[in-house]
Protein backbone atom coordinates (compact mmCIF):
# COMPACT_ATOMS: atom_id res chain seq x y z
CA UNK A 1 0.00 0.00 0.00
CA UNK A 2 1.26 3.45 -0.93
CA UNK A 3 0.49 6.10 1.72
CA UNK A 4 0.24 9.72 0.60
CA UNK A 5 -1.61 12.94 1.44
CA UNK A 6 -5.23 13.27 0.34
CA UNK A 7 -5.80 15.03 -2.99
CA UNK A 8 -9.06 16.59 -4.13
CA UNK A 9 -9.71 13.94 -6.83
CA UNK A 10 -9.77 11.35 -3.97
CA UNK A 11 -12.89 12.87 -2.44
CA UNK A 12 -15.56 10.57 -3.91
CA UNK A 13 -13.52 7.42 -3.22
CA UNK A 14 -12.81 8.57 0.34
CA UNK A 15 -16.45 9.36 1.15
CA UNK A 16 -17.57 6.07 -0.41
CA UNK A 17 -15.01 4.25 1.77
CA UNK A 18 -16.21 6.03 4.91
CA UNK A 19 -19.81 5.11 4.12
CA UNK A 20 -18.85 1.44 3.56
CA UNK A 21 -16.99 1.47 6.89
CA UNK A 22 -19.93 2.99 8.78
CA UNK A 23 -18.06 6.18 9.68
CA UNK A 24 -20.62 8.60 8.25
CA UNK A 25 -23.32 9.62 10.71
CA UNK A 26 -26.17 12.07 10.27
CA UNK A 27 -24.61 14.89 12.26
CA UNK A 28 -21.30 14.87 10.34
CA UNK A 29 -21.24 15.76 6.66
CA UNK A 30 -18.09 14.09 5.29
CA UNK A 31 -17.71 16.68 2.53
CA UNK A 32 -17.61 19.46 5.11
CA UNK A 33 -15.24 17.41 7.28
CA UNK A 34 -12.84 17.09 4.34
CA UNK A 35 -13.15 20.78 3.56
CA UNK A 36 -12.38 21.68 7.17
CA UNK A 37 -9.37 19.36 7.31
CA UNK A 38 -7.97 20.85 4.11
CA UNK A 39 -7.76 24.19 5.94
CA UNK A 40 -5.65 22.83 8.84
CA UNK A 41 -2.63 20.59 8.26
CA UNK A 42 -3.97 19.04 5.05
CA UNK A 43 -0.76 17.00 4.78
CA UNK A 44 -1.95 15.06 7.84
CA UNK A 45 -4.96 13.69 5.95
CA UNK A 46 -3.55 10.46 4.56
CA UNK A 47 -4.89 7.96 2.09
CA UNK A 48 -3.58 4.51 1.36
CA UNK A 49 -3.89 3.23 -2.17
CA UNK A 50 -3.27 0.04 -4.07
CA UNK A 51 -3.11 0.20 -7.86
CA UNK A 52 -4.62 3.71 -7.74
CA UNK A 53 -7.62 2.67 -5.61
CA UNK A 54 -8.09 4.37 -2.23
CA UNK A 55 -8.37 1.56 0.32
CA UNK A 56 -7.52 3.38 3.57
CA UNK A 57 -7.67 6.81 5.19
CA UNK A 58 -6.63 8.55 8.37
CA UNK A 59 -6.99 12.17 9.49
CA UNK A 60 -4.59 13.36 12.17
CA UNK A 61 -4.59 16.55 14.18
CA UNK A 62 -2.49 18.19 16.89
CA UNK A 63 -3.30 21.35 18.79
CA UNK A 64 -0.10 21.46 20.82
CA UNK A 65 -1.27 19.26 23.70
CA UNK A 66 -2.75 16.06 22.26
CA UNK A 67 -2.85 14.40 18.89
CA UNK A 68 -6.17 13.21 17.53
CA UNK A 69 -7.14 10.51 15.06
CA UNK A 70 -10.28 10.72 12.94
CA UNK A 71 -11.65 8.77 10.01
CA UNK A 72 -9.31 5.80 10.20
CA UNK A 73 -10.81 3.46 7.63
CA UNK A 74 -9.76 0.40 5.68
CA UNK A 75 -11.91 -1.07 2.94
CA UNK A 76 -13.94 -3.85 4.63
CA UNK A 77 -12.72 -6.65 2.35
CA UNK A 78 -9.10 -5.69 3.11
CA UNK A 79 -9.37 -5.33 6.88
CA UNK A 80 -7.14 -7.62 8.89
CA UNK A 81 -4.23 -7.44 6.42
CA UNK A 82 -2.16 -4.80 8.27
CA UNK A 83 -3.20 -1.73 6.27
CA UNK A 84 -4.76 0.02 9.28
CA UNK A 85 -1.61 -0.63 11.29
CA UNK A 86 0.56 0.73 8.46
CA UNK A 87 -1.30 4.02 8.17
CA UNK A 88 -1.45 4.43 11.97
CA UNK A 89 2.30 3.88 12.24
CA UNK A 90 2.84 6.63 9.66
CA UNK A 91 0.55 9.01 11.58
CA UNK A 92 2.28 8.24 14.88
CA UNK A 93 5.67 9.07 13.34
CA UNK A 94 4.30 12.37 11.95
CA UNK A 95 2.80 13.41 15.28
CA UNK A 96 5.85 12.40 17.30
CA UNK A 97 8.04 14.45 14.93
CA UNK A 98 6.17 17.63 15.94
CA UNK A 99 6.43 16.85 19.67
CA UNK A 100 3.04 15.29 20.24
CA UNK A 101 3.22 13.46 23.61
CA UNK A 102 -0.03 11.48 23.39
CA UNK A 103 -2.72 10.55 20.86
CA UNK A 104 -6.40 10.52 21.72
CA UNK A 105 -9.19 9.05 19.65
CA UNK A 106 -12.83 8.28 20.07
CA UNK A 107 -14.54 4.99 19.27
CA UNK A 108 -18.21 4.18 19.61
CA UNK A 109 -18.44 2.04 22.76
CA UNK A 110 -20.34 -0.65 20.84
CA UNK A 111 -17.57 -1.12 18.26
CA UNK A 112 -15.58 -3.89 19.93
CA UNK A 113 -13.73 -4.84 16.74
CA UNK A 114 -12.21 -1.36 16.45
CA UNK A 115 -11.48 -1.20 20.18
CA UNK A 116 -9.58 -4.50 19.87
CA UNK A 117 -7.70 -3.18 16.83
CA UNK A 118 -6.44 -0.12 18.71
CA UNK A 119 -5.57 -2.22 21.76
CA UNK A 120 -3.40 -4.39 19.50
CA UNK A 121 -1.49 -1.20 18.61
CA UNK A 122 -0.87 -0.32 22.27
CA UNK A 123 -3.79 2.05 22.86
CA UNK A 124 -5.60 1.78 26.18
CA UNK A 125 -8.93 3.08 27.41
CA UNK A 126 -8.54 6.20 29.52
CA UNK A 127 -10.85 6.63 32.53
CA UNK A 128 -12.53 9.74 31.08
CA UNK A 129 -15.89 10.84 29.79
CA UNK A 130 -15.83 12.13 26.24
CA UNK A 131 -18.01 15.17 25.73
CA UNK A 132 -18.70 17.38 22.75
CA UNK A 133 -20.69 20.41 21.72
CA UNK A 134 -21.55 21.14 18.11
CA UNK A 135 -20.83 24.78 17.28
CA UNK A 136 -21.73 24.64 13.59
CA UNK A 137 -24.48 22.25 12.47
CA UNK A 138 -23.76 20.28 9.32
CA UNK A 139 -26.20 19.70 6.50
CA UNK A 140 -27.33 16.07 6.19
CA UNK A 141 -24.61 13.76 4.96
CA UNK A 142 -24.76 12.83 1.26
CA UNK A 143 -25.69 9.24 2.13
CA UNK A 144 -28.98 10.43 3.63
CA UNK A 145 -29.73 12.80 0.75
CA UNK A 146 -29.93 9.84 -1.61
CA UNK A 147 -27.35 11.22 -4.00
CA UNK A 148 -23.65 11.31 -4.62
CA UNK A 149 -21.53 13.70 -2.58
CA UNK A 150 -21.05 17.14 -4.06
CA UNK A 151 -17.40 17.77 -4.91
CA UNK A 152 -15.52 20.55 -3.19
CA UNK A 153 -15.42 23.71 -5.26
CA UNK A 154 -11.96 24.70 -4.11
CA UNK A 155 -9.71 24.28 -1.15
Tab-separated table of C-alpha atoms in Angstrom:
chain	number	residue	atom	x	y	z
A	1	UNK	CA	0.000	0.000	0.000
A	2	UNK	CA	1.257	3.451	-0.928
A	3	UNK	CA	0.489	6.098	1.722
A	4	UNK	CA	0.239	9.720	0.604
A	5	UNK	CA	-1.610	12.940	1.444
A	6	UNK	CA	-5.235	13.267	0.340
A	7	UNK	CA	-5.798	15.028	-2.985
A	8	UNK	CA	-9.056	16.594	-4.128
A	9	UNK	CA	-9.706	13.937	-6.828
A	10	UNK	CA	-9.767	11.349	-3.975
A	11	UNK	CA	-12.893	12.867	-2.435
A	12	UNK	CA	-15.564	10.573	-3.909
A	13	UNK	CA	-13.523	7.425	-3.216
A	14	UNK	CA	-12.808	8.567	0.340
A	15	UNK	CA	-16.448	9.361	1.148
A	16	UNK	CA	-17.568	6.070	-0.411
A	17	UNK	CA	-15.010	4.248	1.769
A	18	UNK	CA	-16.208	6.026	4.910
A	19	UNK	CA	-19.810	5.112	4.123
A	20	UNK	CA	-18.852	1.439	3.561
A	21	UNK	CA	-16.990	1.467	6.887
A	22	UNK	CA	-19.926	2.990	8.783
A	23	UNK	CA	-18.062	6.179	9.680
A	24	UNK	CA	-20.620	8.602	8.247
A	25	UNK	CA	-23.321	9.619	10.710
A	26	UNK	CA	-26.173	12.067	10.269
A	27	UNK	CA	-24.612	14.889	12.263
A	28	UNK	CA	-21.302	14.869	10.342
A	29	UNK	CA	-21.243	15.755	6.659
A	30	UNK	CA	-18.091	14.090	5.294
A	31	UNK	CA	-17.714	16.677	2.528
A	32	UNK	CA	-17.607	19.461	5.107
A	33	UNK	CA	-15.241	17.406	7.281
A	34	UNK	CA	-12.845	17.085	4.339
A	35	UNK	CA	-13.146	20.779	3.558
A	36	UNK	CA	-12.377	21.679	7.174
A	37	UNK	CA	-9.371	19.360	7.308
A	38	UNK	CA	-7.973	20.847	4.107
A	39	UNK	CA	-7.755	24.193	5.936
A	40	UNK	CA	-5.652	22.826	8.837
A	41	UNK	CA	-2.630	20.587	8.261
A	42	UNK	CA	-3.967	19.037	5.049
A	43	UNK	CA	-0.762	17.003	4.777
A	44	UNK	CA	-1.947	15.060	7.836
A	45	UNK	CA	-4.962	13.691	5.949
A	46	UNK	CA	-3.551	10.464	4.560
A	47	UNK	CA	-4.885	7.960	2.090
A	48	UNK	CA	-3.578	4.506	1.357
A	49	UNK	CA	-3.892	3.229	-2.168
A	50	UNK	CA	-3.272	0.039	-4.066
A	51	UNK	CA	-3.107	0.202	-7.862
A	52	UNK	CA	-4.618	3.712	-7.743
A	53	UNK	CA	-7.615	2.668	-5.613
A	54	UNK	CA	-8.087	4.366	-2.233
A	55	UNK	CA	-8.371	1.563	0.317
A	56	UNK	CA	-7.518	3.376	3.566
A	57	UNK	CA	-7.670	6.806	5.193
A	58	UNK	CA	-6.627	8.548	8.371
A	59	UNK	CA	-6.986	12.168	9.488
A	60	UNK	CA	-4.593	13.365	12.175
A	61	UNK	CA	-4.589	16.550	14.180
A	62	UNK	CA	-2.494	18.187	16.890
A	63	UNK	CA	-3.300	21.353	18.795
A	64	UNK	CA	-0.096	21.459	20.824
A	65	UNK	CA	-1.267	19.262	23.699
A	66	UNK	CA	-2.751	16.065	22.260
A	67	UNK	CA	-2.848	14.397	18.888
A	68	UNK	CA	-6.169	13.213	17.525
A	69	UNK	CA	-7.137	10.514	15.057
A	70	UNK	CA	-10.281	10.723	12.937
A	71	UNK	CA	-11.651	8.771	10.014
A	72	UNK	CA	-9.305	5.802	10.201
A	73	UNK	CA	-10.805	3.461	7.628
A	74	UNK	CA	-9.759	0.399	5.680
A	75	UNK	CA	-11.914	-1.073	2.944
A	76	UNK	CA	-13.936	-3.846	4.634
A	77	UNK	CA	-12.718	-6.646	2.355
A	78	UNK	CA	-9.098	-5.688	3.108
A	79	UNK	CA	-9.372	-5.331	6.883
A	80	UNK	CA	-7.144	-7.622	8.887
A	81	UNK	CA	-4.234	-7.438	6.421
A	82	UNK	CA	-2.162	-4.804	8.267
A	83	UNK	CA	-3.199	-1.725	6.267
A	84	UNK	CA	-4.762	0.018	9.278
A	85	UNK	CA	-1.611	-0.629	11.287
A	86	UNK	CA	0.562	0.731	8.462
A	87	UNK	CA	-1.303	4.020	8.166
A	88	UNK	CA	-1.454	4.434	11.970
A	89	UNK	CA	2.296	3.879	12.239
A	90	UNK	CA	2.835	6.633	9.658
A	91	UNK	CA	0.546	9.014	11.583
A	92	UNK	CA	2.281	8.243	14.879
A	93	UNK	CA	5.672	9.074	13.340
A	94	UNK	CA	4.304	12.367	11.946
A	95	UNK	CA	2.802	13.408	15.277
A	96	UNK	CA	5.851	12.397	17.297
A	97	UNK	CA	8.041	14.446	14.933
A	98	UNK	CA	6.171	17.626	15.941
A	99	UNK	CA	6.433	16.848	19.668
A	100	UNK	CA	3.035	15.291	20.236
A	101	UNK	CA	3.222	13.459	23.606
A	102	UNK	CA	-0.034	11.478	23.390
A	103	UNK	CA	-2.718	10.552	20.855
A	104	UNK	CA	-6.401	10.517	21.716
A	105	UNK	CA	-9.192	9.048	19.653
A	106	UNK	CA	-12.833	8.277	20.067
A	107	UNK	CA	-14.544	4.987	19.268
A	108	UNK	CA	-18.212	4.178	19.609
A	109	UNK	CA	-18.444	2.044	22.760
A	110	UNK	CA	-20.342	-0.650	20.836
A	111	UNK	CA	-17.572	-1.121	18.256
A	112	UNK	CA	-15.582	-3.893	19.933
A	113	UNK	CA	-13.726	-4.837	16.744
A	114	UNK	CA	-12.212	-1.362	16.449
A	115	UNK	CA	-11.485	-1.202	20.181
A	116	UNK	CA	-9.578	-4.497	19.869
A	117	UNK	CA	-7.696	-3.183	16.828
A	118	UNK	CA	-6.440	-0.123	18.709
A	119	UNK	CA	-5.573	-2.216	21.764
A	120	UNK	CA	-3.403	-4.391	19.496
A	121	UNK	CA	-1.488	-1.200	18.607
A	122	UNK	CA	-0.875	-0.322	22.266
A	123	UNK	CA	-3.786	2.047	22.863
A	124	UNK	CA	-5.602	1.781	26.176
A	125	UNK	CA	-8.934	3.078	27.408
A	126	UNK	CA	-8.537	6.203	29.521
A	127	UNK	CA	-10.853	6.634	32.530
A	128	UNK	CA	-12.526	9.736	31.075
A	129	UNK	CA	-15.895	10.836	29.791
A	130	UNK	CA	-15.830	12.133	26.243
A	131	UNK	CA	-18.012	15.172	25.728
A	132	UNK	CA	-18.700	17.384	22.755
A	133	UNK	CA	-20.687	20.407	21.719
A	134	UNK	CA	-21.547	21.142	18.110
A	135	UNK	CA	-20.831	24.781	17.277
A	136	UNK	CA	-21.732	24.637	13.585
A	137	UNK	CA	-24.478	22.246	12.473
A	138	UNK	CA	-23.759	20.281	9.315
A	139	UNK	CA	-26.203	19.697	6.499
A	140	UNK	CA	-27.331	16.072	6.193
A	141	UNK	CA	-24.615	13.761	4.963
A	142	UNK	CA	-24.760	12.829	1.255
A	143	UNK	CA	-25.689	9.242	2.126
A	144	UNK	CA	-28.975	10.430	3.631
A	145	UNK	CA	-29.735	12.798	0.749
A	146	UNK	CA	-29.929	9.844	-1.609
A	147	UNK	CA	-27.351	11.217	-4.004
A	148	UNK	CA	-23.651	11.312	-4.621
A	149	UNK	CA	-21.531	13.701	-2.584
A	150	UNK	CA	-21.051	17.140	-4.065
A	151	UNK	CA	-17.397	17.775	-4.909
A	152	UNK	CA	-15.517	20.554	-3.185
A	153	UNK	CA	-15.419	23.714	-5.261
A	154	UNK	CA	-11.960	24.696	-4.108
A	155	UNK	CA	-9.705	24.283	-1.152
